[in-house]
Amino acid sequence: MAELSISTAAGVFDATAAGPPGGRPVLLLHGFPQTRLAWERQITALAAQGYRVVAPDQRGYSPGVRPERAEDYRITTLVDDVVAIAQELGWATFDLVGHDWGGAVAWWTADAHPALLRTLTVVSTPHPGALAGALRNDEDQRARSLYMRDWRQAPETENDMLAHDAEKLRGLYGGAVPQAGVDAYVRHMSRPGALTAALNWYRSGRPERAIGTVDVPTLYVWSTEDISFGPVAARETGQWVKGPYRFETVEGISHWIPEEAPETLNRLLLEHLRAHGEGHGTP
């Protein structure tokens, strides 16, 4: 693995890269409260199969792209970051993979820029249209999503999460993330401004427009023990994909699929990539 600094008009994104430079490009987008470290097992597996893999610390997580205003974290801006990163890397097309908030960004990127994507893989996060429907009609999903409202309170949320050696922040991982990973995330989020920037994703306001259906070949991976996203939105996600679609349920696994069930996710991801595209050696 190599460390990259990806310079864009918005600032400099820190990233990890692996695999042959001429390999088929794959971009991995992490969620909250994590960093590119969440993809370590996926980076290794994909690079071993000849893919060129890049996993950036996204806006707010990279110190070089950490604006203070919540409105600078709107979903359209986050999508613009994805496009800018790909352009800087010289990728005309690429495979996009996202988990949690990174999954939401991936859905919106596929909606806004389908021609850029060979494939889409989203882990945990249902299509935003399916989630919106569940929030309107499913009491269970409304209860699961209450934290999003609570986390808009600043600076109370930051103070609460970081108090007592970040006890509540550590508790978010539910024992499913390896301790070394938890410690690394807590160190990252404890740096000045980092947690506020990450929480600004929740505070940025509603999307400026409605999202549509996705035409890109899509793999959606959801786990039965996910506390944030329930089965109603997960099942409805397929109604928002017009292109080839594969829905996989991982039994007995929590929200943190990339780290808790890496072998399963790696297998599904590699199967999806091989099913759509000329092969790992063709950029």
PDB file of C-alpha atoms in Angstrom:
ATOM      1  CA  MET A   1       0.000   0.000   0.000  1.00  0.00           C
ATOM      2  CA  ALA A   2       1.112   3.551  -0.706  1.00  0.00           C
ATOM      3  CA  GLU A   3       0.040   6.883   0.727  1.00  0.00           C
ATOM      4  CA  LEU A   4      -1.295   9.437  -1.746  1.00  0.00           C
ATOM      5  CA  SER A   5      -2.061  13.139  -1.571  1.00  0.00           C
ATOM      6  CA  ILE A   6      -4.764  13.933  -4.121  1.00  0.00           C
ATOM      7  CA  SER A   7      -4.867  17.647  -4.935  1.00  0.00           C
ATOM      8  CA  THR A   8      -8.183  19.103  -6.093  1.00  0.00           C
ATOM      9  CA  ALA A   9      -9.704  22.562  -6.266  1.00  0.00           C
ATOM     10  CA  ALA A  10     -11.351  21.856  -2.904  1.00  0.00           C
ATOM     11  CA  GLY A  11      -8.078  20.892  -1.219  1.00  0.00           C
ATOM     12  CA  VAL A  12      -5.861  17.886  -0.663  1.00  0.00           C
ATOM     13  CA  PHE A  13      -7.348  14.481   0.109  1.00  0.00           C
ATOM     14  CA  ASP A  14      -5.269  11.904   1.970  1.00  0.00           C
ATOM     15  CA  ALA A  15      -5.602   8.452   0.433  1.00  0.00           C
ATOM     16  CA  THR A  16      -4.271   4.923   0.381  1.00  0.00           C
ATOM     17  CA  ALA A  17      -3.565   3.221  -2.949  1.00  0.00           C
ATOM     18  CA  ALA A  18      -2.599  -0.311  -3.918  1.00  0.00           C
ATOM     19  CA  GLY A  19      -2.457  -2.522  -6.967  1.00  0.00           C
ATOM     20  CA  PRO A  20      -0.812  -2.028 -10.355  1.00  0.00           C
ATOM     21  CA  PRO A  21      -1.100   1.516 -11.760  1.00  0.00           C
ATOM     22  CA  GLY A  22      -2.531   0.113 -14.987  1.00  0.00           C
ATOM     23  CA  GLY A  23      -5.150  -2.003 -13.253  1.00  0.00           C
ATOM     24  CA  ARG A  24      -8.887  -1.440 -13.464  1.00  0.00           C
ATOM     25  CA  PRO A  25      -9.613   1.457 -11.080  1.00  0.00           C
ATOM     26  CA  VAL A  26     -11.779   1.080  -7.976  1.00  0.00           C
ATOM     27  CA  LEU A  27     -12.622   3.936  -5.594  1.00  0.00           C
ATOM     28  CA  LEU A  28     -13.646   3.125  -1.997  1.00  0.00           C
ATOM     29  CA  LEU A  29     -15.653   5.616   0.102  1.00  0.00           C
ATOM     30  CA  HIS A  30     -15.786   5.173   3.886  1.00  0.00           C
ATOM     31  CA  GLY A  31     -18.523   6.241   6.290  1.00  0.00           C
ATOM     32  CA  PHE A  32     -18.963   7.725   9.776  1.00  0.00           C
ATOM     33  CA  PRO A  33     -17.181   7.622  12.154  1.00  0.00           C
ATOM     34  CA  GLN A  34     -14.356   5.951  10.235  1.00  0.00           C
ATOM     35  CA  THR A  35     -11.582   6.661   7.743  1.00  0.00           C
ATOM     36  CA  ARG A  36     -10.037   4.874   4.760  1.00  0.00           C
ATOM     37  CA  LEU A  37      -8.651   2.381   7.273  1.00  0.00           C
ATOM     38  CA  ALA A  38     -12.081   0.693   7.196  1.00  0.00           C
ATOM     39  CA  TRP A  39     -11.243  -0.683   3.737  1.00  0.00           C
ATOM     40  CA  GLU A  40      -7.896  -2.254   4.601  1.00  0.00           C
ATOM     41  CA  ARG A  41      -9.042  -5.829   3.944  1.00  0.00           C
ATOM     42  CA  GLN A  42     -10.805  -4.862   0.719  1.00  0.00           C
ATOM     43  CA  ILE A  43      -7.798  -2.908  -0.550  1.00  0.00           C
ATOM     44  CA  THR A  44      -5.580  -5.927  -0.016  1.00  0.00           C
ATOM     45  CA  ALA A  45      -7.989  -8.359  -1.701  1.00  0.00           C
ATOM     46  CA  LEU A  46      -8.646  -6.181  -4.737  1.00  0.00           C
ATOM     47  CA  ALA A  47      -5.007  -5.256  -5.264  1.00  0.00           C
ATOM     48  CA  ALA A  48      -4.045  -8.936  -5.121  1.00  0.00           C
ATOM     49  CA  GLN A  49      -6.378  -9.531  -8.076  1.00  0.00           C
ATOM     50  CA  GLY A  50      -4.816  -6.775 -10.157  1.00  0.00           C
ATOM     51  CA  TYR A  51      -7.188  -3.906  -9.500  1.00  0.00           C
ATOM     52  CA  ARG A  52      -5.924  -0.383  -8.888  1.00  0.00           C
ATOM     53  CA  VAL A  53      -7.563   0.617  -5.620  1.00  0.00           C
ATOM     54  CA  VAL A  54      -7.728   4.064  -4.038  1.00  0.00           C
ATOM     55  CA  ALA A  55      -9.423   4.810  -0.709  1.00  0.00           C
ATOM     56  CA  PRO A  56      -9.479   8.499   0.297  1.00  0.00           C
ATOM     57  CA  ASP A  57     -10.279  10.109   3.601  1.00  0.00           C
ATOM     58  CA  GLN A  58     -13.317  12.082   2.506  1.00  0.00           C
ATOM     59  CA  ARG A  59     -14.197  15.738   3.039  1.00  0.00           C
ATOM     60  CA  GLY A  60     -13.784  16.707   6.677  1.00  0.00           C
ATOM     61  CA  TYR A  61     -11.800  13.558   7.424  1.00  0.00           C
ATOM     62  CA  SER A  62      -8.828  14.782   5.381  1.00  0.00           C
ATOM     63  CA  PRO A  63      -7.329  17.804   7.197  1.00  0.00           C
ATOM     64  CA  GLY A  64      -6.598  19.391   3.817  1.00  0.00           C
ATOM     65  CA  VAL A  65     -10.323  19.480   2.956  1.00  0.00           C
ATOM     66  CA  ARG A  66     -12.006  20.515   6.205  1.00  0.00           C
ATOM     67  CA  PRO A  67     -14.221  23.585   5.774  1.00  0.00           C
ATOM     68  CA  GLU A  68     -15.931  24.875   8.899  1.00  0.00           C
ATOM     69  CA  ARG A  69     -19.422  25.568   7.545  1.00  0.00           C
ATOM     70  CA  ALA A  70     -21.970  22.751   7.654  1.00  0.00           C
ATOM     71  CA  GLU A  71     -23.354  23.773   4.265  1.00  0.00           C
ATOM     72  CA  ASP A  72     -20.010  22.883   2.695  1.00  0.00           C
ATOM     73  CA  TYR A  73     -20.862  19.222   3.288  1.00  0.00           C
ATOM     74  CA  ARG A  74     -23.987  19.044   1.136  1.00  0.00           C
ATOM     75  CA  ILE A  75     -24.395  15.861  -0.852  1.00  0.00           C
ATOM     76  CA  THR A  76     -23.829  17.602  -4.196  1.00  0.00           C
ATOM     77  CA  THR A  77     -20.480  18.877  -2.922  1.00  0.00           C
ATOM     78  CA  LEU A  78     -19.523  15.409  -1.712  1.00  0.00           C
ATOM     79  CA  VAL A  79     -20.337  14.024  -5.164  1.00  0.00           C
ATOM     80  CA  ASP A  80     -18.235  16.769  -6.730  1.00  0.00           C
ATOM     81  CA  ASP A  81     -15.343  15.560  -4.572  1.00  0.00           C
ATOM     82  CA  VAL A  82     -15.667  12.057  -6.019  1.00  0.00           C
ATOM     83  CA  VAL A  83     -15.575  13.401  -9.555  1.00  0.00           C
ATOM     84  CA  ALA A  84     -12.613  15.663  -8.777  1.00  0.00           C
ATOM     85  CA  ILE A  85     -10.649  12.799  -7.201  1.00  0.00           C
ATOM     86  CA  ALA A  86     -11.280  10.569 -10.215  1.00  0.00           C
ATOM     87  CA  GLN A  87     -10.223  13.330 -12.589  1.00  0.00           C
ATOM     88  CA  GLU A  88      -7.031  13.962 -10.659  1.00  0.00           C
ATOM     89  CA  LEU A  89      -6.260  10.236 -10.783  1.00  0.00           C
ATOM     90  CA  GLY A  90      -6.829  10.245 -14.529  1.00  0.00           C
ATOM     91  CA  TRP A  91      -9.767   7.847 -14.408  1.00  0.00           C
ATOM     92  CA  ALA A  92     -12.258   8.220 -17.250  1.00  0.00           C
ATOM     93  CA  THR A  93     -14.394   5.440 -15.739  1.00  0.00           C
ATOM     94  CA  PHE A  94     -14.125   3.495 -12.506  1.00  0.00           C
ATOM     95  CA  ASP A  95     -15.890   1.115 -10.131  1.00  0.00           C
ATOM     96  CA  LEU A  96     -17.333   2.857  -7.069  1.00  0.00           C
ATOM     97  CA  VAL A  97     -17.792   1.250  -3.658  1.00  0.00           C
ATOM     98  CA  GLY A  98     -19.265   2.961  -0.588  1.00  0.00           C
ATOM     99  CA  HIS A  99     -20.236   2.095   2.980  1.00  0.00           C
ATOM    100  CA  ASP A 100     -22.494   4.051   5.357  1.00  0.00           C
ATOM    101  CA  TRP A 101     -22.228   7.752   4.389  1.00  0.00           C
ATOM    102  CA  GLY A 102     -19.829   6.704   1.654  1.00  0.00           C
ATOM    103  CA  GLY A 103     -22.661   4.539   0.351  1.00  0.00           C
ATOM    104  CA  ALA A 104     -25.009   7.524   0.242  1.00  0.00           C
ATOM    105  CA  VAL A 105     -22.418   9.494  -1.724  1.00  0.00           C
ATOM    106  CA  ALA A 106     -22.017   6.514  -4.048  1.00  0.00           C
ATOM    107  CA  TRP A 107     -25.782   6.363  -4.748  1.00  0.00           C
ATOM    108  CA  TRP A 108     -25.897  10.075  -5.533  1.00  0.00           C
ATOM    109  CA  THR A 109     -22.786   9.823  -7.727  1.00  0.00           C
ATOM    110  CA  ALA A 110     -24.368   6.997  -9.724  1.00  0.00           C
ATOM    111  CA  ASP A 111     -27.484   9.124 -10.172  1.00  0.00           C
ATOM    112  CA  ALA A 112     -25.624  12.269 -11.246  1.00  0.00           C
ATOM    113  CA  HIS A 113     -22.736  10.754 -13.219  1.00  0.00           C
ATOM    114  CA  PRO A 114     -23.698   7.284 -14.474  1.00  0.00           C
ATOM    115  CA  ALA A 115     -21.319   7.486 -17.429  1.00  0.00           C
ATOM    116  CA  LEU A 116     -18.343   7.613 -15.052  1.00  0.00           C
ATOM    117  CA  LEU A 117     -19.144   4.323 -13.330  1.00  0.00           C
ATOM    118  CA  ARG A 118     -18.577   0.799 -14.577  1.00  0.00           C
ATOM    119  CA  THR A 119     -20.258  -0.590 -11.490  1.00  0.00           C
ATOM    120  CA  LEU A 120     -21.681   0.514  -8.160  1.00  0.00           C
ATOM    121  CA  THR A 121     -21.370  -1.403  -4.892  1.00  0.00           C
ATOM    122  CA  VAL A 122     -23.098  -0.072  -1.785  1.00  0.00           C
ATOM    123  CA  VAL A 123     -22.652  -1.646   1.634  1.00  0.00           C
ATOM    124  CA  SER A 124     -25.314  -1.164   4.335  1.00  0.00           C
ATOM    125  CA  THR A 125     -26.863   2.084   3.059  1.00  0.00           C
ATOM    126  CA  PRO A 126     -30.146   1.708   1.134  1.00  0.00           C
ATOM    127  CA  HIS A 127     -30.919   3.868  -1.865  1.00  0.00           C
ATOM    128  CA  PRO A 128     -31.887   7.337  -0.533  1.00  0.00           C
ATOM    129  CA  GLY A 129     -35.296   7.078  -2.210  1.00  0.00           C
ATOM    130  CA  ALA A 130     -35.976   3.765  -0.504  1.00  0.00           C
ATOM    131  CA  LEU A 131     -34.820   5.180   2.828  1.00  0.00           C
ATOM    132  CA  ALA A 132     -37.047   8.229   2.435  1.00  0.00           C
ATOM    133  CA  GLY A 133     -40.035   5.971   1.761  1.00  0.00           C
ATOM    134  CA  ALA A 134     -39.260   3.878   4.830  1.00  0.00           C
ATOM    135  CA  LEU A 135     -38.954   6.992   6.969  1.00  0.00           C
ATOM    136  CA  ARG A 136     -42.437   8.016   5.855  1.00  0.00           C
ATOM    137  CA  ASN A 137     -44.121   4.647   6.235  1.00  0.00           C
ATOM    138  CA  ASP A 138     -42.126   2.414   8.581  1.00  0.00           C
ATOM    139  CA  GLU A 139     -42.106   3.103  12.309  1.00  0.00           C
ATOM    140  CA  ASP A 140     -39.116   0.812  12.795  1.00  0.00           C
ATOM    141  CA  GLN A 141     -36.958   2.813  10.390  1.00  0.00           C
ATOM    142  CA  ARG A 142     -38.035   6.094  11.944  1.00  0.00           C
ATOM    143  CA  ALA A 143     -36.884   4.814  15.328  1.00  0.00           C
ATOM    144  CA  ARG A 144     -33.583   3.604  13.884  1.00  0.00           C
ATOM    145  CA  SER A 145     -32.902   7.023  12.355  1.00  0.00           C
ATOM    146  CA  LEU A 146     -33.559   9.212  15.398  1.00  0.00           C
ATOM    147  CA  TYR A 147     -29.818   9.538  16.004  1.00  0.00           C
ATOM    148  CA  MET A 148     -29.531  11.614  12.813  1.00  0.00           C
ATOM    149  CA  ARG A 149     -31.700  14.296  14.397  1.00  0.00           C
ATOM    150  CA  ASP A 150     -29.839  14.154  17.700  1.00  0.00           C
ATOM    151  CA  TRP A 151     -26.409  14.474  16.090  1.00  0.00           C
ATOM    152  CA  ARG A 152     -27.308  17.820  14.540  1.00  0.00           C
ATOM    153  CA  GLN A 153     -26.840  19.439  17.953  1.00  0.00           C
ATOM    154  CA  ALA A 154     -23.464  21.168  18.168  1.00  0.00           C
ATOM    155  CA  PRO A 155     -21.251  21.221  20.169  1.00  0.00           C
ATOM    156  CA  GLU A 156     -23.219  19.009  22.553  1.00  0.00           C
ATOM    157  CA  THR A 157     -22.822  15.934  20.362  1.00  0.00           C
ATOM    158  CA  GLU A 158     -19.057  16.326  20.061  1.00  0.00           C
ATOM    159  CA  ASN A 159     -18.629  16.862  23.783  1.00  0.00           C
ATOM    160  CA  ASP A 160     -20.799  13.855  24.587  1.00  0.00           C
ATOM    161  CA  MET A 161     -19.037  11.525  22.151  1.00  0.00           C
ATOM    162  CA  LEU A 162     -15.533  12.462  23.283  1.00  0.00           C
ATOM    163  CA  ALA A 163     -16.153  12.560  27.056  1.00  0.00           C
ATOM    164  CA  HIS A 164     -14.561   9.926  29.293  1.00  0.00           C
ATOM    165  CA  ASP A 165     -11.952   8.787  26.777  1.00  0.00           C
ATOM    166  CA  ALA A 166     -14.518   8.891  23.964  1.00  0.00           C
ATOM    167  CA  GLU A 167     -16.664   6.260  25.666  1.00  0.00           C
ATOM    168  CA  LYS A 168     -19.774   6.925  23.549  1.00  0.00           C
ATOM    169  CA  LEU A 169     -17.824   7.232  20.325  1.00  0.00           C
ATOM    170  CA  ARG A 170     -16.167   3.900  21.033  1.00  0.00           C
ATOM    171  CA  GLY A 171     -19.564   2.400  21.791  1.00  0.00           C
ATOM    172  CA  LEU A 172     -20.820   3.169  18.282  1.00  0.00           C
ATOM    173  CA  TYR A 173     -18.693   0.341  16.885  1.00  0.00           C
ATOM    174  CA  GLY A 174     -20.551  -2.185  19.035  1.00  0.00           C
ATOM    175  CA  GLY A 175     -17.603  -4.503  19.498  1.00  0.00           C
ATOM    176  CA  ALA A 176     -17.712  -5.435  15.798  1.00  0.00           C
ATOM    177  CA  VAL A 177     -14.665  -3.411  14.736  1.00  0.00           C
ATOM    178  CA  PRO A 178     -11.192  -4.645  15.790  1.00  0.00           C
ATOM    179  CA  GLN A 179      -9.824  -2.748  18.770  1.00  0.00           C
ATOM    180  CA  ALA A 180      -6.881  -1.397  16.795  1.00  0.00           C
ATOM    181  CA  GLY A 181      -9.315   0.102  14.326  1.00  0.00           C
ATOM    182  CA  VAL A 182     -11.457   1.657  17.055  1.00  0.00           C
ATOM    183  CA  ASP A 183      -8.378   3.218  18.647  1.00  0.00           C
ATOM    184  CA  ALA A 184      -7.261   4.620  15.293  1.00  0.00           C
ATOM    185  CA  TYR A 185     -10.693   6.127  14.589  1.00  0.00           C
ATOM    186  CA  VAL A 186     -10.898   7.675  18.049  1.00  0.00           C
ATOM    187  CA  ARG A 187      -7.432   9.211  17.655  1.00  0.00           C
ATOM    188  CA  HIS A 188      -8.464  10.647  14.301  1.00  0.00           C
ATOM    189  CA  MET A 189     -11.788  12.029  15.548  1.00  0.00           C
ATOM    190  CA  SER A 190     -10.171  13.505  18.666  1.00  0.00           C
ATOM    191  CA  ARG A 191      -8.000  15.881  16.648  1.00  0.00           C
ATOM    192  CA  PRO A 192      -9.151  19.520  16.627  1.00  0.00           C
ATOM    193  CA  GLY A 193     -12.101  20.035  14.304  1.00  0.00           C
ATOM    194  CA  ALA A 194     -12.217  16.462  12.993  1.00  0.00           C
ATOM    195  CA  LEU A 195     -15.364  15.233  14.731  1.00  0.00           C
ATOM    196  CA  THR A 196     -17.269  18.436  14.013  1.00  0.00           C
ATOM    197  CA  ALA A 197     -16.340  18.146  10.343  1.00  0.00           C
ATOM    198  CA  ALA A 198     -17.531  14.534  10.252  1.00  0.00           C
ATOM    199  CA  LEU A 199     -20.796  15.435  11.980  1.00  0.00           C
ATOM    200  CA  ASN A 200     -21.343  18.280   9.529  1.00  0.00           C
ATOM    201  CA  TRP A 201     -22.350  15.609   7.019  1.00  0.00           C
ATOM    202  CA  TYR A 202     -25.499  15.239   9.171  1.00  0.00           C
ATOM    203  CA  ARG A 203     -25.910  18.993   9.625  1.00  0.00           C
ATOM    204  CA  SER A 204     -25.592  20.138   6.025  1.00  0.00           C
ATOM    205  CA  GLY A 205     -29.313  20.220   5.246  1.00  0.00           C
ATOM    206  CA  ARG A 206     -31.563  18.382   2.830  1.00  0.00           C
ATOM    207  CA  PRO A 207     -30.431  17.567  -0.714  1.00  0.00           C
ATOM    208  CA  GLU A 208     -31.125  20.299  -3.224  1.00  0.00           C
ATOM    209  CA  ARG A 209     -33.024  17.912  -5.503  1.00  0.00           C
ATOM    210  CA  ALA A 210     -34.655  14.502  -5.548  1.00  0.00           C
ATOM    211  CA  ILE A 211     -32.608  11.457  -6.480  1.00  0.00           C
ATOM    212  CA  GLY A 212     -33.727   9.198  -9.301  1.00  0.00           C
ATOM    213  CA  THR A 213     -33.248   5.577 -10.241  1.00  0.00           C
ATOM    214  CA  VAL A 214     -29.807   4.156 -10.970  1.00  0.00           C
ATOM    215  CA  ASP A 215     -28.859   2.593 -14.305  1.00  0.00           C
ATOM    216  CA  VAL A 216     -25.384   1.397 -13.293  1.00  0.00           C
ATOM    217  CA  PRO A 217     -24.854  -2.339 -12.587  1.00  0.00           C
ATOM    218  CA  THR A 218     -25.353  -2.419  -8.814  1.00  0.00           C
ATOM    219  CA  LEU A 219     -24.525  -4.691  -5.896  1.00  0.00           C
ATOM    220  CA  TYR A 220     -26.219  -3.848  -2.594  1.00  0.00           C
ATOM    221  CA  VAL A 221     -25.039  -5.668   0.543  1.00  0.00           C
ATOM    222  CA  TRP A 222     -27.121  -5.380   3.720  1.00  0.00           C
ATOM    223  CA  SER A 223     -26.735  -7.182   7.053  1.00  0.00           C
ATOM    224  CA  THR A 224     -29.499  -8.410   9.326  1.00  0.00           C
ATOM    225  CA  GLU A 225     -28.066  -6.909  12.532  1.00  0.00           C
ATOM    226  CA  ASP A 226     -27.643  -3.400  11.161  1.00  0.00           C
ATOM    227  CA  ILE A 227     -29.037  -1.031  13.792  1.00  0.00           C
ATOM    228  CA  SER A 228     -29.247   1.951  11.429  1.00  0.00           C
ATOM    229  CA  PHE A 229     -30.966   0.522   8.353  1.00  0.00           C
ATOM    230  CA  GLY A 230     -33.886  -1.856   8.613  1.00  0.00           C
ATOM    231  CA  PRO A 231     -35.281  -4.471   6.235  1.00  0.00           C
ATOM    232  CA  VAL A 232     -38.000  -2.306   4.670  1.00  0.00           C
ATOM    233  CA  ALA A 233     -35.593   0.166   3.067  1.00  0.00           C
ATOM    234  CA  ALA A 234     -33.188  -2.639   2.210  1.00  0.00           C
ATOM    235  CA  ARG A 235     -35.837  -4.623   0.324  1.00  0.00           C
ATOM    236  CA  GLU A 236     -37.181  -1.525  -1.448  1.00  0.00           C
ATOM    237  CA  THR A 237     -33.772  -0.515  -2.766  1.00  0.00           C
ATOM    238  CA  GLY A 238     -34.127  -2.780  -5.791  1.00  0.00           C
ATOM    239  CA  GLN A 239     -37.074  -0.688  -6.969  1.00  0.00           C
ATOM    240  CA  TRP A 240     -34.647   2.195  -7.466  1.00  0.00           C
ATOM    241  CA  VAL A 241     -32.191   0.352  -9.726  1.00  0.00           C
ATOM    242  CA  LYS A 242     -32.968  -0.008 -13.443  1.00  0.00           C
ATOM    243  CA  GLY A 243     -29.684  -1.639 -14.397  1.00  0.00           C
ATOM    244  CA  PRO A 244     -28.471  -5.134 -13.450  1.00  0.00           C
ATOM    245  CA  TYR A 245     -29.048  -5.540  -9.710  1.00  0.00           C
ATOM    246  CA  ARG A 246     -27.872  -7.961  -7.067  1.00  0.00           C
ATOM    247  CA  PHE A 247     -29.063  -7.804  -3.461  1.00  0.00           C
ATOM    248  CA  GLU A 248     -27.171  -9.816  -0.864  1.00  0.00           C
ATOM    249  CA  THR A 249     -28.119 -10.225   2.799  1.00  0.00           C
ATOM    250  CA  VAL A 250     -25.398 -11.108   5.295  1.00  0.00           C
ATOM    251  CA  GLU A 251     -26.890 -12.929   8.260  1.00  0.00           C
ATOM    252  CA  GLY A 252     -25.861 -12.196  11.840  1.00  0.00           C
ATOM    253  CA  ILE A 253     -23.531  -9.311  11.000  1.00  0.00           C
ATOM    254  CA  SER A 254     -23.798  -5.725  12.229  1.00  0.00           C
ATOM    255  CA  HIS A 255     -23.532  -2.436  10.358  1.00  0.00           C
ATOM    256  CA  TRP A 256     -19.734  -2.681  10.126  1.00  0.00           C
ATOM    257  CA  ILE A 257     -19.621  -5.229   7.296  1.00  0.00           C
ATOM    258  CA  PRO A 258     -16.233  -4.313   5.744  1.00  0.00           C
ATOM    259  CA  GLU A 259     -14.435  -5.085   9.002  1.00  0.00           C
ATOM    260  CA  GLU A 260     -16.720  -7.642  10.617  1.00  0.00           C
ATOM    261  CA  ALA A 261     -17.272  -9.813   7.534  1.00  0.00           C
ATOM    262  CA  PRO A 262     -14.400  -8.941   5.180  1.00  0.00           C
ATOM    263  CA  GLU A 263     -14.130 -12.334   3.493  1.00  0.00           C
ATOM    264  CA  THR A 264     -17.824 -12.346   2.599  1.00  0.00           C
ATOM    265  CA  LEU A 265     -17.752  -8.798   1.301  1.00  0.00           C
ATOM    266  CA  ASN A 266     -14.557  -9.380  -0.673  1.00  0.00           C
ATOM    267  CA  ARG A 267     -16.070 -12.416  -2.385  1.00  0.00           C
ATOM    268  CA  LEU A 268     -19.255 -10.565  -3.314  1.00  0.00           C
ATOM    269  CA  LEU A 269     -17.363  -7.513  -4.496  1.00  0.00           C
ATOM    270  CA  LEU A 270     -14.983  -9.488  -6.701  1.00  0.00           C
ATOM    271  CA  GLU A 271     -17.869 -11.475  -8.180  1.00  0.00           C
ATOM    272  CA  HIS A 272     -19.677  -8.242  -9.015  1.00  0.00           C
ATOM    273  CA  LEU A 273     -16.657  -6.608 -10.611  1.00  0.00           C
ATOM    274  CA  ARG A 274     -15.886  -9.684 -12.698  1.00  0.00           C
ATOM    275  CA  ALA A 275     -19.480  -9.903 -13.872  1.00  0.00           C
ATOM    276  CA  HIS A 276     -19.425  -6.371 -15.272  1.00  0.00           C
ATOM    277  CA  GLY A 277     -16.421  -5.147 -17.194  1.00  0.00           C
ATOM    278  CA  GLU A 278     -13.628  -6.267 -19.414  1.00  0.00           C
ATOM    279  CA  GLY A 279     -11.441  -7.551 -16.606  1.00  0.00           C
ATOM    280  CA  HIS A 280      -9.186  -6.375 -13.837  1.00  0.00           C
ATOM    281  CA  GLY A 281      -6.252  -5.624 -16.121  1.00  0.00           C
ATOM    282  CA  THR A 282      -8.111  -3.073 -18.281  1.00  0.00           C
ATOM    283  CA  PRO A 283      -8.408   0.461 -16.895  1.00  0.00           C
TER     284      PRO A 283
END
